[in-house]
């Protein structure tokens, strides 16, 4: 009945039956304040952040009691979750950061926006607030203090990791793990982040850390995206530890849960490449690209990379040129031109330039009316195209590009000189006409005092005049052998048992068997060895045996 609706919904909420709790709340005929509070908590657990934000705003607006600070804290937590998981720019709610919880949530929202330095300042402020609040709290145990600080320090380490300070982050993560906090969610996140720092190194440590992510109750403490990230890392760790079957099993499970997500299929392709099955990996990626056109660009980039790794550069170029939305990008043009140049296919490289320049021309024509200056990217492509054609002896084809550049900047003498050089082979008369636009030799001559330049402090070389040779110098010239100093030879080290009174053996450098006095080894006759046999035996008897 409605009398115990709150109690029933609360029990379901604590038993992690969140969907049932929502149904119980919605089925109640009268929405009491207690049910509204619980409703906000349920929506947060279901990650329905927009509805949750509206619920808490309504509660704050229509409630006046001692729990207002807790409601504001929950409201800031919703804003932080939106910023982190949904990449929504949070609106300023005007919440005064008077407690360490509000400071912490504000820092989380800043991390979601990528403002890492500001977020770190907020976390330090939250830590200071918490330590200050301990003065007024009497019943707080050391475990409670360490648990609260561990959450703040864990977020600090995460910021360090994002900033590339992996050694500092790893040190702080390990400090938190040594404290053994009771929050399984915190431990799972820290263990996952350590695994991402280790990557394919220190795999034994990662295998130990992955056990913390499997603790009981973790699935109720973390968001769906956090749990998904942990599963992705488990699959990658299985790949790095050569557990091929486990890797395939985990990635297939992830793909069934999120069919449109890129990572599961990329992990499967990477595993196939480790097994030297490149053709199968390319086929797998092609099937995914056909089924999910929205993700085709990223998949095709990976396919091209695999083709290059196999040495099929031309096929890689064909794949890259099939990505229409990236054809005009400077990075794509640069990659294609470099690859075609490697294959000595100059015509295809010029075609890539032409298509990209035409795209920008059509784009500008659709956006503007009349003659307006071209975009910097457009001009840079024209410049690179002209230089490429001139480099490969295609001066006739470079003329149109050079004319376009000179039209945009008539004062560019370098472009004009290139244009005249190109026209000199095709149309000498046109080259003569254009040469009139070149500045005169008088304006271009450099008036430099050579002597003053040589005598200046910046001169690095001064030519010495040859003087006349005196009598002594002439003698030195004639006897060059006296001028050159003889190199001193180092004394060789003598053996320890060296006796200066004894003449050394002249044949000491030859092997023993090659020396003149070598007579070979003397083979002595075996004599009867008396007393060397077993007790009570005779030599005659032993020889018979």
GROMACS .gro file of N, CA and C in nm, residues 479-486:
model
   24
  479UNK      N    1  11.464   2.131  -4.471
  479UNK     CA    2  11.471   2.012  -4.385
  479UNK      C    3  11.341   1.989  -4.311
  480UNK      N    4  11.242   1.939  -4.384
  480UNK     CA    5  11.109   1.917  -4.323
  480UNK      C    6  11.114   1.809  -4.215
  481UNK      N    7  11.215   1.720  -4.228
  481UNK     CA    8  11.223   1.611  -4.130
  481UNK      C    9  11.253   1.662  -3.991
  482UNK      N   10  11.325   1.778  -3.979
  482UNK     CA   11  11.356   1.832  -3.848
  482UNK      C   12  11.235   1.895  -3.781
  483UNK      N   13  11.144   1.947  -3.865
  483UNK     CA   14  11.027   2.019  -3.811
  483UNK      C   15  10.929   1.921  -3.745
  484UNK      N   16  10.908   1.807  -3.811
  484UNK     CA   17  10.810   1.710  -3.761
  484UNK      C   18  10.862   1.643  -3.634
  485UNK      N   19  10.781   1.638  -3.536
  485UNK     CA   20  10.818   1.573  -3.410
  485UNK      C   21  10.795   1.424  -3.421
  486UNK      N   22  10.891   1.351  -3.366
  486UNK     CA   23  10.877   1.205  -3.367
  486UNK      C   24  10.780   1.162  -3.256
   0.00000   0.00000   0.00000
